[in-house]
Amino acid sequence: LSAPWDDIVIQYIKCIIAMHNRKYAEAFEEHHTMVQIFQRAFSQQFGRWSLPILYTINYDLRLLAIKSDLIFMMAEKPPKNLEIAARAINKSFSLCITDRAVLNVSRKWGTYYFAGLLFKTYFKLKQQNLCKNVIKSIRASTDLPPFGQFPRAHQVTFLYYQGLLAFLEAEYSQAEEKFVTAFRMCPKSSQKNKELILRYLIPVWLTRGILPSPELLSRYPKIESLYKPFIDAIRDGNVKKFDDTLAKFELKLVAQNTFLTVELAREIAMRVLFKKVYLINIRESKVPLSKFQQALKYVGRDVEMAEVMWYMASMIQKGLIRGYLSYSKEFLVLSEKNAFPVFDAPALT
């Protein structure tokens, strides 16, 4: 074989031999050397046609890094290879986004694949802040092809991680927009990816008073088993049931970074309870706050009047209830039209 293929094949064989002997740290080093050789050739003589090869060797480099780092940790040694892999993947990203070749043969078409791979790697390293550098680089690039022309898989991954970053920063409107778009673009056959999106989209909806349909939940059993108890508690306006469910699933929600967001949906369960008080009072526009206090006590939450007022003020400020508080007379004065707005979830397929 001519250069650089001779060196690339030799490194690949060395990697395979090391893997066969279960020497994963050595396999990673050989594979990393192969990636570096390919990157040099990629920057000088290879064009768009070689992108699938670059995708594969970077993807495998990440997997080998995770495997070898796990062995390091089992031997009580500090893991290091995933960080090395992240730098190599970042180099591939840079080679793509900075390419100056004409568009039909440009390496820029690999930009969003490597952006997604970097996001996955940075999240694994718990260095999510570095994802912002990737997004800034993409925004600063003025000659990238339109986003919609990239492979759909690359688009979905990028949108998902954009949504996840917004979610972790409590920018829920932006997160919802990215998640909904990613979900709609994701093929129906990608059940696992759709579940991953719903894992974060549904908590965002719950904080806004949007309850996903039973039909949607039934298509994703893992999501249904986790979130249906919360949805049932919200529909019943049963704050205590919501709190009990939150305690039951606390460890799981904390592990997937959704606990704090789901906890915010407690306010929606309380809003439903307050709406029931409003309906029991024949939709009177003026309702004594003591009745809301009694309703909370009925579902197992005995609170002071000041706390009831705080709940009401918060819901009014967020637009969940339309009206105002009469603090001196301890009344809630409700709008005569649509006092408890209804929020609908966008259709998902």
CSV table of C-alpha atoms in Angstrom, one decimal, residues 30-222:
chain,number,residue,atom,x,y,z
A,30,GLU,CA,-2.4,2.3,18.7
A,31,HIS,CA,-5.8,3.5,17.6
A,32,HIS,CA,-5.0,7.1,18.7
A,33,THR,CA,-1.8,7.0,16.6
A,34,MET,CA,-3.8,5.8,13.6
A,35,VAL,CA,-6.4,8.7,14.0
A,36,GLN,CA,-3.5,11.2,14.1
A,37,ILE,CA,-2.0,9.7,10.9
A,38,PHE,CA,-5.4,9.8,9.2
A,39,GLN,CA,-6.0,13.4,10.3
A,40,ARG,CA,-2.7,14.6,8.8
A,41,ALA,CA,-3.6,13.0,5.5
A,42,PHE,CA,-7.2,14.3,5.8
A,43,SER,CA,-6.0,17.9,6.2
A,44,GLN,CA,-3.6,17.7,3.2
A,45,GLN,CA,-5.1,15.4,0.5
A,46,PHE,CA,-8.4,13.7,1.5
A,47,GLY,CA,-11.7,15.3,0.7
A,48,ARG,CA,-15.3,14.9,1.5
A,49,TRP,CA,-15.3,11.3,0.3
A,50,SER,CA,-13.2,10.2,3.3
A,51,LEU,CA,-15.6,11.6,6.0
A,52,PRO,CA,-17.2,8.2,6.7
A,53,ILE,CA,-13.8,6.8,7.6
A,54,LEU,CA,-13.0,9.7,9.8
A,55,TYR,CA,-16.4,9.3,11.5
A,56,THR,CA,-15.8,5.6,12.2
A,57,ILE,CA,-12.2,5.9,13.6
A,58,ASN,CA,-13.2,8.8,15.9
A,59,TYR,CA,-16.3,7.0,17.1
A,60,ASP,CA,-14.2,3.9,17.9
A,61,LEU,CA,-11.5,6.0,19.6
A,62,ARG,CA,-14.1,7.3,22.0
A,63,LEU,CA,-15.4,3.7,22.8
A,64,LEU,CA,-11.8,2.5,23.3
A,65,ALA,CA,-11.1,5.4,25.6
A,66,ILE,CA,-14.2,4.6,27.8
A,67,LYS,CA,-13.2,0.9,27.9
A,68,SER,CA,-9.6,1.6,28.8
A,69,ASP,CA,-10.5,4.3,31.4
A,70,LEU,CA,-12.8,1.8,33.1
A,71,ILE,CA,-9.9,-0.6,33.5
A,72,PHE,CA,-7.7,2.2,34.8
A,73,MET,CA,-10.4,3.0,37.5
A,74,MET,CA,-10.7,-0.7,38.4
A,75,ALA,CA,-6.9,-0.7,39.0
A,76,GLU,CA,-7.3,2.5,41.0
A,77,LYS,CA,-5.4,4.6,38.4
A,78,PRO,CA,-6.7,8.0,37.2
A,79,PRO,CA,-8.6,7.8,33.9
A,80,LYS,CA,-7.0,9.8,31.1
A,81,ASN,CA,-7.9,8.4,27.7
A,82,LEU,CA,-11.3,10.0,27.3
A,83,GLU,CA,-9.8,13.4,27.6
A,84,ILE,CA,-7.2,12.5,25.0
A,85,ALA,CA,-10.0,11.2,22.7
A,86,ALA,CA,-11.9,14.5,23.2
A,87,ARG,CA,-8.9,16.5,22.0
A,88,ALA,CA,-8.6,14.2,19.0
A,89,ILE,CA,-12.3,14.5,18.1
A,90,ASN,CA,-12.0,18.3,18.6
A,91,LYS,CA,-9.1,18.3,16.0
A,92,SER,CA,-11.4,16.4,13.5
A,93,PHE,CA,-14.1,19.0,14.2
A,94,SER,CA,-11.7,21.8,13.5
A,95,LEU,CA,-10.5,20.2,10.3
A,96,CYS,CA,-14.0,20.1,9.1
A,97,ILE,CA,-15.4,23.5,10.1
A,98,THR,CA,-12.3,25.4,8.8
A,99,ASP,CA,-12.1,23.7,5.4
A,100,ARG,CA,-11.9,26.1,2.5
A,101,ALA,CA,-12.6,23.6,-0.4
A,102,VAL,CA,-15.6,24.2,-2.7
A,103,LEU,CA,-18.9,23.1,-1.1
A,104,ASN,CA,-19.5,19.9,-3.1
A,105,VAL,CA,-16.2,18.4,-2.0
A,106,SER,CA,-15.9,20.3,1.3
A,107,ARG,CA,-15.1,18.6,4.6
A,108,LYS,CA,-17.5,21.1,6.2
A,109,TRP,CA,-20.2,18.4,5.8
A,110,GLY,CA,-18.7,16.6,8.8
A,111,THR,CA,-19.1,19.6,11.1
A,112,TYR,CA,-22.3,18.5,12.8
A,113,TYR,CA,-21.3,14.9,13.2
A,114,PHE,CA,-18.2,15.9,15.2
A,115,ALA,CA,-20.2,18.5,17.1
A,116,GLY,CA,-22.5,15.7,18.3
A,117,LEU,CA,-19.7,13.4,19.1
A,118,LEU,CA,-17.9,16.2,21.1
A,119,PHE,CA,-21.2,16.8,23.0
A,120,LYS,CA,-21.5,13.1,23.9
A,121,THR,CA,-17.8,13.1,25.0
A,122,TYR,CA,-18.0,16.3,27.1
A,123,PHE,CA,-21.1,15.1,28.9
A,124,LYS,CA,-19.4,11.8,29.7
A,125,LEU,CA,-16.5,13.8,31.1
A,126,LYS,CA,-18.9,16.1,33.0
A,127,GLN,CA,-17.4,19.1,31.1
A,128,GLN,CA,-20.7,20.3,29.6
A,129,ASN,CA,-19.4,23.9,29.6
A,130,LEU,CA,-17.0,23.0,26.8
A,131,CYS,CA,-20.1,22.4,24.5
A,132,LYS,CA,-20.6,26.1,24.4
A,133,ASN,CA,-17.2,26.5,22.6
A,134,VAL,CA,-18.5,24.1,19.9
A,135,ILE,CA,-21.7,26.1,19.4
A,136,LYS,CA,-19.8,29.4,19.3
A,137,SER,CA,-17.5,28.0,16.6
A,138,ILE,CA,-20.5,26.9,14.5
A,139,ARG,CA,-22.2,30.3,14.9
A,140,ALA,CA,-19.1,32.1,14.0
A,141,SER,CA,-18.7,30.1,10.7
A,142,THR,CA,-20.4,32.1,8.0
A,143,ASP,CA,-20.0,29.7,5.1
A,144,LEU,CA,-21.4,26.4,6.5
A,145,PRO,CA,-24.1,24.7,4.3
A,146,PRO,CA,-27.6,25.3,5.6
A,147,PHE,CA,-28.4,23.2,8.7
A,148,GLY,CA,-31.3,21.4,7.0
A,149,GLN,CA,-29.0,20.0,4.3
A,150,PHE,CA,-26.9,18.0,6.7
A,151,PRO,CA,-27.8,14.3,7.4
A,152,ARG,CA,-30.9,14.1,9.5
A,153,ALA,CA,-29.1,12.0,12.2
A,154,HIS,CA,-26.5,14.8,12.6
A,155,GLN,CA,-29.3,17.4,12.9
A,156,VAL,CA,-31.2,15.4,15.5
A,157,THR,CA,-28.1,14.8,17.7
A,158,PHE,CA,-27.2,18.5,17.6
A,159,LEU,CA,-30.7,19.6,18.4
A,160,TYR,CA,-31.0,17.2,21.3
A,161,TYR,CA,-27.8,18.4,22.9
A,162,GLN,CA,-28.8,22.0,22.3
A,163,GLY,CA,-32.0,21.3,24.1
A,164,LEU,CA,-30.2,19.4,26.9
A,165,LEU,CA,-27.9,22.3,27.5
A,166,ALA,CA,-30.8,24.8,27.6
A,167,PHE,CA,-32.6,22.4,30.0
A,168,LEU,CA,-29.7,22.2,32.4
A,169,GLU,CA,-29.6,26.0,32.5
A,170,ALA,CA,-33.4,26.1,33.2
A,171,GLU,CA,-34.0,27.8,29.8
A,172,TYR,CA,-37.2,25.7,29.4
A,173,SER,CA,-38.8,27.5,26.4
A,174,GLN,CA,-35.6,27.1,24.3
A,175,ALA,CA,-35.2,23.5,25.5
A,176,GLU,CA,-38.8,22.7,24.6
A,177,GLU,CA,-38.3,24.1,21.1
A,178,LYS,CA,-35.2,22.0,20.4
A,179,PHE,CA,-36.6,18.8,21.9
A,180,VAL,CA,-39.9,19.0,20.0
A,181,THR,CA,-38.0,19.6,16.7
A,182,ALA,CA,-35.6,16.8,17.4
A,183,PHE,CA,-38.4,14.4,18.3
A,184,ARG,CA,-40.3,15.1,15.2
A,185,MET,CA,-37.2,14.6,13.0
A,186,CYS,CA,-36.2,11.4,14.8
A,187,PRO,CA,-37.3,8.3,12.8
A,188,LYS,CA,-40.1,6.2,14.4
A,189,SER,CA,-37.8,3.2,14.5
A,190,SER,CA,-35.4,5.1,16.9
A,191,GLN,CA,-37.4,4.2,20.0
A,192,LYS,CA,-34.5,4.6,22.4
A,193,ASN,CA,-33.6,8.1,21.0
A,194,LYS,CA,-37.2,9.3,21.2
A,195,GLU,CA,-37.4,8.0,24.8
A,196,LEU,CA,-34.2,10.0,25.6
A,197,ILE,CA,-35.8,13.2,24.2
A,198,LEU,CA,-39.1,12.6,26.2
A,199,ARG,CA,-37.1,12.0,29.4
A,200,TYR,CA,-36.4,15.8,29.4
A,201,LEU,CA,-39.3,17.2,27.3
A,202,ILE,CA,-42.0,15.8,29.6
A,203,PRO,CA,-40.6,17.5,32.7
A,204,VAL,CA,-40.5,20.8,30.8
A,205,TRP,CA,-44.2,20.3,29.8
A,206,LEU,CA,-45.2,19.5,33.3
A,207,THR,CA,-43.8,22.8,34.6
A,208,ARG,CA,-46.0,24.6,32.1
A,209,GLY,CA,-49.2,22.6,32.9
A,210,ILE,CA,-49.0,20.5,29.7
A,211,LEU,CA,-49.9,16.9,30.3
A,212,PRO,CA,-48.8,14.5,27.5
A,213,SER,CA,-51.6,12.3,26.1
A,214,PRO,CA,-52.1,8.7,27.3
A,215,GLU,CA,-51.6,7.6,23.6
A,216,LEU,CA,-48.1,9.2,23.5
A,217,LEU,CA,-47.1,7.7,26.8
A,218,SER,CA,-48.3,4.2,25.8
A,219,ARG,CA,-45.8,4.1,23.0
A,220,TYR,CA,-42.9,4.6,25.4
A,221,PRO,CA,-43.3,2.2,28.4
A,222,LYS,CA,-40.1,3.3,30.2
